[in-house]
mmCIF file of C-alpha atoms in Angstrom:
data_model
loop_
_atom_site.group_PDB
_atom_site.id
_atom_site.type_symbol
_atom_site.label_atom_id
_atom_site.label_comp_id
_atom_site.label_asym_id
_atom_site.label_seq_id
_atom_site.Cartn_x
_atom_site.Cartn_y
_atom_site.Cartn_z
ATOM 1 C CA MET A 41 0.000 0.000 0.000
ATOM 2 C CA ALA A 42 1.022 3.615 -0.478
ATOM 3 C CA ARG A 43 0.046 7.187 0.297
ATOM 4 C CA LEU A 44 -1.442 9.207 -2.568
ATOM 5 C CA THR A 45 -0.960 12.987 -2.402
ATOM 6 C CA ILE A 46 -2.740 15.295 -4.849
ATOM 7 C CA ASP A 47 -1.456 18.849 -4.463
ATOM 8 C CA SER A 48 -3.199 21.813 -6.153
ATOM 9 C CA VAL A 49 -3.913 19.795 -9.302
ATOM 10 C CA THR A 50 -5.510 21.625 -12.211
ATOM 11 C CA ARG A 51 -6.450 20.166 -15.593
ATOM 12 C CA MET A 52 -7.425 22.556 -18.360
ATOM 13 C CA PHE A 53 -9.183 21.687 -21.616
ATOM 14 C CA GLY A 54 -8.926 24.888 -23.593
ATOM 15 C CA ASN A 55 -10.424 27.565 -21.355
ATOM 16 C CA HIS A 56 -12.352 25.046 -19.248
ATOM 17 C CA ALA A 57 -10.966 23.814 -15.934
ATOM 18 C CA ALA A 58 -12.058 20.182 -15.585
ATOM 19 C CA LEU A 59 -10.217 20.243 -12.248
ATOM 20 C CA ASP A 60 -9.380 23.444 -10.406
ATOM 21 C CA ALA A 61 -6.610 23.388 -7.762
ATOM 22 C CA VAL A 62 -7.731 20.106 -6.150
ATOM 23 C CA SER A 63 -5.734 18.987 -3.122
ATOM 24 C CA MET A 64 -6.272 15.823 -1.097
ATOM 25 C CA THR A 65 -4.352 12.986 0.525
ATOM 26 C CA VAL A 66 -5.298 9.323 0.619
ATOM 27 C CA GLU A 67 -3.435 7.756 3.513
ATOM 28 C CA HIS A 68 -1.791 4.328 3.592
ATOM 29 C CA GLY A 69 -4.521 1.678 3.457
ATOM 30 C CA GLU A 70 -7.353 4.215 3.322
ATOM 31 C CA PHE A 71 -10.501 3.810 1.202
ATOM 32 C CA VAL A 72 -11.502 7.198 -0.228
ATOM 33 C CA ALA A 73 -14.496 7.676 -2.504
ATOM 34 C CA VAL A 74 -14.623 10.571 -4.969
ATOM 35 C CA LEU A 75 -18.277 11.555 -5.266
ATOM 36 C CA GLY A 76 -20.017 13.998 -7.546
ATOM 37 C CA PRO A 77 -22.546 14.433 -10.367
ATOM 38 C CA SER A 78 -21.759 13.599 -13.993
ATOM 39 C CA GLY A 79 -19.250 15.998 -15.498
ATOM 40 C CA CYS A 80 -17.912 17.223 -12.149
ATOM 41 C CA GLY A 81 -14.316 16.149 -12.837
ATOM 42 C CA LYS A 82 -14.040 12.900 -10.871
ATOM 43 C CA THR A 83 -13.097 10.729 -13.887
ATOM 44 C CA THR A 84 -10.563 13.361 -14.960
ATOM 45 C CA LEU A 85 -9.025 13.034 -11.485
ATOM 46 C CA LEU A 86 -8.783 9.252 -11.863
ATOM 47 C CA ARG A 87 -7.129 9.600 -15.296
ATOM 48 C CA LEU A 88 -4.552 12.010 -13.873
ATOM 49 C CA VAL A 89 -3.770 9.739 -10.919
ATOM 50 C CA ALA A 90 -3.509 6.700 -13.216
ATOM 51 C CA GLY A 91 -1.227 8.557 -15.625
ATOM 52 C CA PHE A 92 -3.553 8.382 -18.631
ATOM 53 C CA ASP A 93 -3.557 12.181 -18.763
ATOM 54 C CA GLN A 94 -1.159 14.930 -17.699
ATOM 55 C CA VAL A 95 -1.769 17.674 -15.174
ATOM 56 C CA THR A 96 -1.832 21.304 -16.327
ATOM 57 C CA ASP A 97 -0.608 22.452 -12.927
ATOM 58 C CA GLY A 98 0.082 20.929 -9.529
ATOM 59 C CA THR A 99 1.694 17.643 -8.507
ATOM 60 C CA ILE A 100 0.759 14.044 -7.706
ATOM 61 C CA PHE A 101 2.897 11.947 -5.379
ATOM 62 C CA ILE A 102 2.875 8.242 -4.573
ATOM 63 C CA ASP A 103 4.561 8.183 -1.178
ATOM 64 C CA ASP A 104 7.573 10.485 -1.705
ATOM 65 C CA ARG A 105 7.805 9.928 -5.458
ATOM 66 C CA CYS A 106 6.465 12.619 -7.793
ATOM 67 C CA VAL A 107 4.634 10.922 -10.670
ATOM 68 C CA SER A 108 3.015 14.019 -12.215
ATOM 69 C CA GLY A 109 4.039 17.675 -12.310
ATOM 70 C CA GLN A 110 7.301 19.549 -11.898
ATOM 71 C CA GLY A 111 8.164 18.836 -15.522
ATOM 72 C CA GLN A 112 7.796 15.078 -15.273
ATOM 73 C CA HIS A 113 5.165 12.486 -16.062
ATOM 74 C CA VAL A 114 5.580 8.844 -15.053
ATOM 75 C CA PRO A 115 3.677 6.587 -17.509
ATOM 76 C CA PRO A 116 0.830 4.395 -16.178
ATOM 77 C CA GLU A 117 2.772 1.115 -16.397
ATOM 78 C CA ARG A 118 5.422 2.467 -14.022
ATOM 79 C CA ARG A 119 3.060 3.708 -11.306
ATOM 80 C CA ARG A 120 2.190 0.288 -9.811
ATOM 81 C CA MET A 121 -1.505 1.068 -9.827
ATOM 82 C CA GLY A 122 -4.332 -1.362 -10.421
ATOM 83 C CA ILE A 123 -7.505 -0.182 -12.144
ATOM 84 C CA VAL A 124 -10.979 -1.750 -12.099
ATOM 85 C CA PHE A 125 -13.303 -0.352 -14.784
ATOM 86 C CA GLN A 126 -17.096 -0.466 -14.849
ATOM 87 C CA SER A 127 -16.962 -2.310 -18.210
ATOM 88 C CA TYR A 128 -14.851 -5.191 -16.737
ATOM 89 C CA ALA A 129 -12.594 -5.098 -19.881
ATOM 90 C CA LEU A 130 -12.177 -8.892 -19.987
ATOM 91 C CA TRP A 131 -10.894 -10.801 -23.013
ATOM 92 C CA PRO A 132 -13.837 -13.006 -24.139
ATOM 93 C CA HIS A 133 -11.594 -15.663 -25.764
ATOM 94 C CA MET A 134 -9.517 -16.177 -22.598
ATOM 95 C CA SER A 135 -10.366 -18.166 -19.507
ATOM 96 C CA VAL A 136 -10.724 -16.482 -16.128
ATOM 97 C CA ALA A 137 -7.184 -17.511 -15.172
ATOM 98 C CA GLU A 138 -5.782 -16.308 -18.506
ATOM 99 C CA ASN A 139 -7.483 -12.925 -18.088
ATOM 100 C CA VAL A 140 -5.992 -12.523 -14.633
ATOM 101 C CA ALA A 141 -2.544 -13.607 -15.849
ATOM 102 C CA TYR A 142 -2.458 -11.525 -19.027
ATOM 103 C CA ALA A 143 -0.858 -8.372 -17.595
ATOM 104 C CA LEU A 144 1.673 -10.490 -15.698
ATOM 105 C CA LYS A 145 2.607 -12.206 -18.946
ATOM 106 C CA VAL A 146 3.026 -8.855 -20.704
ATOM 107 C CA GLN A 147 5.364 -7.831 -17.886
ATOM 108 C CA GLY A 148 7.480 -10.874 -18.653
ATOM 109 C CA LEU A 149 7.097 -12.552 -15.255
ATOM 110 C CA PRO A 150 8.102 -16.244 -15.086
ATOM 111 C CA ALA A 151 5.345 -18.832 -15.450
ATOM 112 C CA ASP A 152 5.658 -20.093 -11.866
ATOM 113 C CA VAL A 153 5.266 -16.558 -10.504
ATOM 114 C CA ARG A 154 2.218 -15.974 -12.714
ATOM 115 C CA ILE A 155 0.583 -19.214 -11.600
ATOM 116 C CA THR A 156 1.134 -18.405 -7.913
ATOM 117 C CA ARG A 157 -0.188 -14.849 -8.181
ATOM 118 C CA VAL A 158 -3.233 -15.849 -10.239
ATOM 119 C CA ALA A 159 -4.161 -18.597 -7.774
ATOM 120 C CA ALA A 160 -3.806 -16.225 -4.813
ATOM 121 C CA ALA A 161 -5.870 -13.485 -6.490
ATOM 122 C CA LEU A 162 -8.687 -15.839 -7.509
ATOM 123 C CA ASP A 163 -8.758 -17.316 -4.018
ATOM 124 C CA LEU A 164 -9.032 -13.842 -2.521
ATOM 125 C CA VAL A 165 -12.131 -13.027 -4.602
ATOM 126 C CA GLY A 166 -13.646 -16.496 -4.218
ATOM 127 C CA LEU A 167 -13.316 -17.595 -7.858
ATOM 128 C CA SER A 168 -10.764 -20.410 -7.657
ATOM 129 C CA ALA A 169 -13.346 -22.909 -8.919
ATOM 130 C CA PHE A 170 -14.021 -20.748 -11.993
ATOM 131 C CA ALA A 171 -10.435 -20.464 -13.248
ATOM 132 C CA ALA A 172 -11.072 -22.462 -16.442
ATOM 133 C CA ARG A 173 -14.333 -20.763 -17.404
ATOM 134 C CA ARG A 174 -14.806 -18.062 -20.021
ATOM 135 C CA PRO A 175 -16.233 -14.650 -18.999
ATOM 136 C CA SER A 176 -19.427 -15.301 -21.015
ATOM 137 C CA SER A 177 -20.409 -18.055 -18.563
ATOM 138 C CA LEU A 178 -20.151 -15.784 -15.526
ATOM 139 C CA SER A 179 -22.636 -13.416 -13.904
ATOM 140 C CA GLY A 180 -22.041 -9.672 -13.845
ATOM 141 C CA GLY A 181 -20.849 -9.821 -10.265
ATOM 142 C CA GLN A 182 -18.447 -12.666 -11.021
ATOM 143 C CA ARG A 183 -17.001 -10.766 -13.977
ATOM 144 C CA GLN A 184 -16.400 -7.794 -11.752
ATOM 145 C CA ARG A 185 -14.565 -10.054 -9.321
ATOM 146 C CA VAL A 186 -12.389 -11.331 -12.183
ATOM 147 C CA ALA A 187 -11.492 -7.727 -12.996
ATOM 148 C CA LEU A 188 -10.655 -7.172 -9.331
ATOM 149 C CA ALA A 189 -8.540 -10.348 -9.231
ATOM 150 C CA ARG A 190 -6.632 -9.199 -12.337
ATOM 151 C CA CYS A 191 -5.918 -5.958 -10.551
ATOM 152 C CA LEU A 192 -4.763 -7.740 -7.372
ATOM 153 C CA ALA A 193 -2.438 -10.083 -9.254
ATOM 154 C CA MET A 194 -0.398 -7.030 -10.254
ATOM 155 C CA GLU A 195 0.277 -6.378 -6.544
ATOM 156 C CA PRO A 196 -0.517 -2.666 -6.921
ATOM 157 C CA SER A 197 0.377 -0.055 -4.331
ATOM 158 C CA ILE A 198 -2.927 1.726 -5.027
ATOM 159 C CA VAL A 199 -6.198 0.448 -6.511
ATOM 160 C CA LEU A 200 -8.343 2.805 -8.601
ATOM 161 C CA LEU A 201 -11.999 1.883 -9.139
ATOM 162 C CA ASP A 202 -13.942 3.705 -11.857
ATOM 163 C CA GLU A 203 -17.667 3.333 -11.034
ATOM 164 C CA PRO A 204 -17.224 -0.467 -10.830
ATOM 165 C CA LEU A 205 -20.857 -1.169 -9.863
ATOM 166 C CA ALA A 206 -22.536 1.041 -12.473
ATOM 167 C CA ASN A 207 -23.426 -1.868 -14.778
ATOM 168 C CA LEU A 208 -24.877 -4.135 -12.069
ATOM 169 C CA ASP A 209 -28.485 -4.445 -10.951
ATOM 170 C CA VAL A 210 -29.567 -3.386 -7.456
ATOM 171 C CA HIS A 211 -29.189 -6.860 -5.917
ATOM 172 C CA LEU A 212 -25.716 -7.401 -7.352
ATOM 173 C CA ARG A 213 -24.639 -3.929 -6.297
ATOM 174 C CA ALA A 214 -25.423 -4.730 -2.670
ATOM 175 C CA THR A 215 -23.509 -8.012 -2.939
ATOM 176 C CA MET A 216 -20.489 -6.377 -4.584
ATOM 177 C CA GLU A 217 -20.436 -3.562 -2.029
ATOM 178 C CA GLU A 218 -19.902 -6.247 0.581
ATOM 179 C CA GLU A 219 -17.246 -7.864 -1.628
ATOM 180 C CA PHE A 220 -15.295 -4.608 -1.955
ATOM 181 C CA ALA A 221 -15.551 -3.909 1.767
ATOM 182 C CA THR A 222 -14.316 -7.415 2.590
ATOM 183 C CA PHE A 223 -11.502 -7.133 0.053
ATOM 184 C CA HIS A 224 -10.325 -3.836 1.520
ATOM 185 C CA LYS A 225 -10.422 -5.208 5.047
ATOM 186 C CA ARG A 226 -8.415 -8.319 4.075
ATOM 187 C CA THR A 227 -5.771 -6.585 1.969
ATOM 188 C CA GLY A 228 -5.446 -3.131 3.529
ATOM 189 C CA THR A 229 -4.847 -1.735 0.042
ATOM 190 C CA THR A 230 -5.032 2.020 -0.550
ATOM 191 C CA MET A 231 -8.139 2.585 -2.689
ATOM 192 C CA LEU A 232 -9.581 5.505 -4.652
ATOM 193 C CA TYR A 233 -13.178 4.819 -5.659
ATOM 194 C CA ILE A 234 -14.932 6.984 -8.276
ATOM 195 C CA THR A 235 -18.735 7.072 -8.089
ATOM 196 C CA HIS A 236 -21.813 9.250 -8.564
ATOM 197 C CA ASP A 237 -23.817 7.061 -6.157
ATOM 198 C CA GLN A 238 -23.680 8.486 -2.650
ATOM 199 C CA ALA A 239 -25.197 5.329 -1.107
ATOM 200 C CA GLU A 240 -22.176 3.364 -2.416
ATOM 201 C CA ALA A 241 -19.756 5.986 -1.141
ATOM 202 C CA MET A 242 -21.411 6.114 2.288
ATOM 203 C CA ALA A 243 -21.410 2.311 2.607
ATOM 204 C CA LEU A 244 -17.799 1.746 1.545
ATOM 205 C CA ALA A 245 -15.498 4.687 2.144
ATOM 206 C CA ASP A 246 -13.449 5.748 5.149
ATOM 207 C CA ARG A 247 -13.685 9.295 3.786
ATOM 208 C CA ILE A 248 -15.530 10.892 0.870
ATOM 209 C CA ALA A 249 -14.296 13.693 -1.396
ATOM 210 C CA VAL A 250 -17.220 15.681 -2.821
ATOM 211 C CA ILE A 251 -16.363 17.355 -6.137
ATOM 212 C CA ASP A 252 -18.506 19.755 -8.133
ATOM 213 C CA GLU A 253 -17.571 21.766 -11.220
ATOM 214 C CA GLY A 254 -13.946 20.723 -10.864
ATOM 215 C CA ARG A 255 -13.538 21.888 -7.267
ATOM 216 C CA LEU A 256 -13.133 19.852 -4.107
ATOM 217 C CA LEU A 257 -15.930 21.019 -1.806
ATOM 218 C CA GLN A 258 -15.317 18.793 1.205
ATOM 219 C CA LEU A 259 -13.278 15.751 2.210
ATOM 220 C CA ALA A 260 -14.600 14.084 5.344
ATOM 221 C CA THR A 261 -16.005 10.911 6.871
ATOM 222 C CA PRO A 262 -19.504 9.884 5.745
ATOM 223 C CA SER A 263 -20.930 10.895 9.132
ATOM 224 C CA THR A 264 -19.324 14.344 9.029
ATOM 225 C CA LEU A 265 -20.523 14.968 5.469
ATOM 226 C CA TYR A 266 -24.061 14.106 6.491
ATOM 227 C CA ARG A 267 -24.155 15.899 9.844
ATOM 228 C CA GLU A 268 -21.817 18.825 9.153
ATOM 229 C CA PRO A 269 -21.731 19.743 5.424
ATOM 230 C CA ALA A 270 -19.214 22.469 4.565
ATOM 231 C CA ASN A 271 -21.560 24.513 2.379
ATOM 232 C CA ALA A 272 -25.019 24.629 0.816
ATOM 233 C CA THR A 273 -23.986 22.600 -2.255
ATOM 234 C CA VAL A 274 -22.761 19.678 -0.146
ATOM 235 C CA ALA A 275 -25.799 20.006 2.118
ATOM 236 C CA ARG A 276 -28.229 19.652 -0.783
ATOM 237 C CA PHE A 277 -26.236 16.918 -2.534
ATOM 238 C CA ILE A 278 -25.631 14.634 0.443
ATOM 239 C CA GLY A 279 -28.773 13.071 1.871
ATOM 240 C CA ALA A 280 -31.121 15.470 0.060
ATOM 241 C CA GLY A 281 -30.666 18.155 2.678
ATOM 242 C CA VAL A 282 -32.758 21.336 2.644
ATOM 243 C CA VAL A 283 -31.129 24.722 3.205
ATOM 244 C CA LEU A 284 -33.201 27.295 5.136
ATOM 245 C CA PRO A 285 -32.365 30.957 5.822
ATOM 246 C CA VAL A 286 -32.084 31.828 9.523
ATOM 247 C CA VAL A 287 -31.243 34.728 11.830
ATOM 248 C CA PRO A 288 -28.905 33.780 14.728
ATOM 249 C CA LEU A 289 -30.064 34.814 18.201
ATOM 250 C CA GLY A 290 -27.137 35.164 20.575
ATOM 251 C CA MET A 291 -23.890 33.189 20.487
ATOM 252 C CA ALA A 292 -23.248 29.465 20.301
ATOM 253 C CA ILE A 293 -23.002 27.728 23.669
ATOM 254 C CA ASN A 294 -21.565 24.212 23.856
ATOM 255 C CA GLY A 295 -21.867 23.899 20.085
ATOM 256 C CA HIS A 296 -25.540 24.946 19.915
ATOM 257 C CA LEU A 297 -27.364 28.203 19.327
ATOM 258 C CA THR A 298 -30.898 29.469 18.871
ATOM 259 C CA VAL A 299 -31.955 30.693 15.435
ATOM 260 C CA ASP A 300 -35.045 32.325 14.002
ATOM 261 C CA VAL A 301 -36.362 30.245 11.099
ATOM 262 C CA MET A 302 -39.149 32.245 9.432
ATOM 263 C CA GLY A 303 -40.464 33.328 12.821
ATOM 264 C CA TYR A 304 -39.985 29.930 14.497
ATOM 265 C CA LEU A 305 -37.255 29.583 17.143
ATOM 266 C CA ALA A 306 -35.141 26.423 16.955
ATOM 267 C CA LEU A 307 -31.959 25.102 18.563
ATOM 268 C CA VAL A 308 -29.332 23.969 16.021
ATOM 269 C CA ARG A 309 -25.722 22.765 16.043
ATOM 270 C CA SER A 310 -22.850 25.072 15.172
ATOM 271 C CA THR A 311 -19.055 25.163 15.082
ATOM 272 C CA PRO A 312 -17.973 26.444 18.530
ATOM 273 C CA GLY A 313 -16.632 29.999 18.553
ATOM 274 C CA ARG A 314 -17.766 30.756 15.019
ATOM 275 C CA THR A 315 -18.255 34.405 14.052
ATOM 276 C CA LEU A 316 -21.917 34.915 13.206
ATOM 277 C CA ARG A 317 -23.433 37.104 10.523
ATOM 278 C CA ALA A 318 -26.839 38.815 10.572
ATOM 279 C CA ALA A 319 -28.170 36.322 8.011
ATOM 280 C CA GLU A 320 -27.113 32.644 8.025
ATOM 281 C CA ALA A 321 -28.400 29.320 6.697
ATOM 282 C CA ILE A 322 -28.968 25.895 8.193
ATOM 283 C CA CYS A 323 -29.136 22.406 6.722
ATOM 284 C CA VAL A 324 -32.012 20.191 7.827
ATOM 285 C CA ARG A 325 -32.783 16.619 6.833
ATOM 286 C CA ALA A 326 -35.863 14.416 6.966
ATOM 287 C CA ASN A 327 -34.853 12.847 10.281
ATOM 288 C CA ASP A 328 -34.423 16.325 11.841
ATOM 289 C CA LEU A 329 -38.136 17.063 11.409
ATOM 290 C CA ALA A 330 -41.333 15.972 13.151
ATOM 291 C CA LEU A 331 -45.027 16.845 13.020
ATOM 292 C CA GLY A 332 -46.268 19.061 15.843
ATOM 293 C CA SER A 333 -49.659 20.387 16.869
ATOM 294 C CA VAL A 334 -50.995 22.942 14.386
ATOM 295 C CA ASP A 335 -51.828 25.311 17.250
ATOM 296 C CA LYS A 336 -48.262 25.206 18.642
ATOM 297 C CA PRO A 337 -45.083 26.949 17.380
ATOM 298 C CA GLY A 338 -43.535 25.416 14.290
ATOM 299 C CA LEU A 339 -42.961 25.926 10.586
ATOM 300 C CA LYS A 340 -46.424 26.170 9.083
ATOM 301 C CA GLY A 341 -47.234 24.495 5.799
ATOM 302 C CA LYS A 342 -49.451 22.073 3.909
ATOM 303 C CA ILE A 343 -48.993 18.446 2.975
ATOM 304 C CA ARG A 344 -48.311 18.404 -0.751
ATOM 305 C CA ARG A 345 -47.764 14.684 -1.211
ATOM 306 C CA LEU A 346 -47.569 11.424 0.734
ATOM 307 C CA ILE A 347 -45.407 8.636 -0.728
ATOM 308 C CA TYR A 348 -45.888 5.155 0.694
ATOM 309 C CA GLN A 349 -42.585 3.396 1.491
ATOM 310 C CA GLY A 350 -43.710 0.212 3.185
ATOM 311 C CA GLY A 351 -44.408 0.756 6.885
ATOM 312 C CA SER A 352 -44.044 4.521 6.604
ATOM 313 C CA PHE A 353 -44.933 7.505 4.425
ATOM 314 C CA HIS A 354 -42.552 10.080 3.002
ATOM 315 C CA ALA A 355 -44.327 13.413 3.401
ATOM 316 C CA GLN A 356 -43.572 16.501 1.328
ATOM 317 C CA VAL A 357 -44.586 19.760 3.001
ATOM 318 C CA MET A 358 -44.805 23.150 1.228
ATOM 319 C CA LEU A 359 -44.126 26.023 3.630
ATOM 320 C CA ASP A 360 -46.649 28.849 3.877
ATOM 321 C CA GLN A 361 -44.010 31.578 4.216
ATOM 322 C CA ASN A 362 -41.876 30.295 1.356
ATOM 323 C CA PRO A 363 -43.733 28.057 -1.137
ATOM 324 C CA ASP A 364 -40.481 27.485 -3.029
ATOM 325 C CA VAL A 365 -39.111 25.489 -0.083
ATOM 326 C CA MET A 366 -40.224 21.873 0.237
ATOM 327 C CA LEU A 367 -39.537 20.022 3.484
ATOM 328 C CA SER A 368 -39.549 16.221 3.580
ATOM 329 C CA LEU A 369 -40.053 13.988 6.598
ATOM 330 C CA ASP A 370 -40.918 10.363 7.244
ATOM 331 C CA LEU A 371 -44.132 9.474 9.080
ATOM 332 C CA PRO A 372 -44.813 6.018 10.553
ATOM 333 C CA GLU A 373 -47.884 4.141 9.359
ATOM 334 C CA PRO A 374 -50.777 4.789 9.950
ATOM 335 C CA VAL A 375 -50.745 8.537 9.281
ATOM 336 C CA SER A 376 -53.369 11.026 10.456
ATOM 337 C CA VAL A 377 -52.809 13.604 7.702
ATOM 338 C CA SER A 378 -53.714 13.790 4.026
ATOM 339 C CA PRO A 379 -52.536 15.882 1.061
ATOM 340 C CA GLY A 380 -53.771 19.462 1.497
ATOM 341 C CA ASP A 381 -53.878 19.323 5.312
ATOM 342 C CA ALA A 382 -52.302 22.192 7.279
ATOM 343 C CA VAL A 383 -49.417 21.022 9.483
ATOM 344 C CA SER A 384 -46.802 22.407 11.844
ATOM 345 C CA ILE A 385 -43.218 21.153 11.520
ATOM 346 C CA ILE A 386 -40.878 21.004 14.515
ATOM 347 C CA LEU A 387 -37.108 21.239 13.962
ATOM 348 C CA ARG A 388 -35.461 18.748 16.293
ATOM 349 C CA ASP A 389 -31.987 19.357 14.881
ATOM 350 C CA GLY A 390 -30.099 21.231 12.205
ATOM 351 C CA TRP A 391 -26.598 22.393 11.246
ATOM 352 C CA LEU A 392 -25.552 26.018 10.877
ATOM 353 C CA LEU A 393 -23.607 26.057 7.625
ATOM 354 C CA PRO A 394 -20.062 27.446 7.860
ATOM 355 C CA ALA A 395 -19.595 31.008 6.634
#
């Protein structure tokens, strides 16, 4: 395993910055997911780390070795990186074992070394019994495991995964998430995982890097991203958070302060000692909200829609004071409200977004 350091990396395509001064470090043995919408720059980042493309500015280090920047560019084959693509990229005319051994053969490794590495890699992904089969006889999940085994046989210092579950159905995705988690736990390999699916990132990664429009917005643990987003973009993207304007009342005490949310007073979390402005914003999520009595203080609105989710309903509430804002909360079955009913929403929690 190795440490990956990305320092102020920029990649320009004409006048467009696909990546703009991105800096992050993936520690030894860490699993970091790069998360963002299509076109945000995450695949460009993977190509730069792999060596398929060259940085416009900045540097990339593997441990203490500069592989990109400062007037040098180490080619992909000399970076000791393994890559797992979403398309599997398996040779259809080769057996499973031959696919796994192919890159080792190209490297010129002796036959006995190839045999040993292939056997160990297939055993690690649970495909030893399938060594003689062709890819066409395997399921999608098994093919993905062959691609992972091929990567492992190279004994890479870092594994790059480019949306590896994108082509699998929902059931197989859940199974392969467990496979990747088990693989990481057993090998301790440093991993950089590219995805647009935040459920995957949350389930797998030690930390998640959120990228949008070529910029790194936040790099944090899944829990921190969810509970303490760095800005409104991250708040809305992660967990479908809603951003509400507020007026702070007083200073934060023990990490909490009172805010005025459209005339309703609520206690929310805040960074201790933070300088407050006259107008701020908070992030609230479905599990921060609850129905209160319509004659008691709360955010007033009307039920716009109830969506049945098996044992509960997902309620969408349009606020009276700001019809453009839609709050969502989950209500256990049976529910006592219907679309069009007036309701009062209580804020049980919230996060004051950093300035």
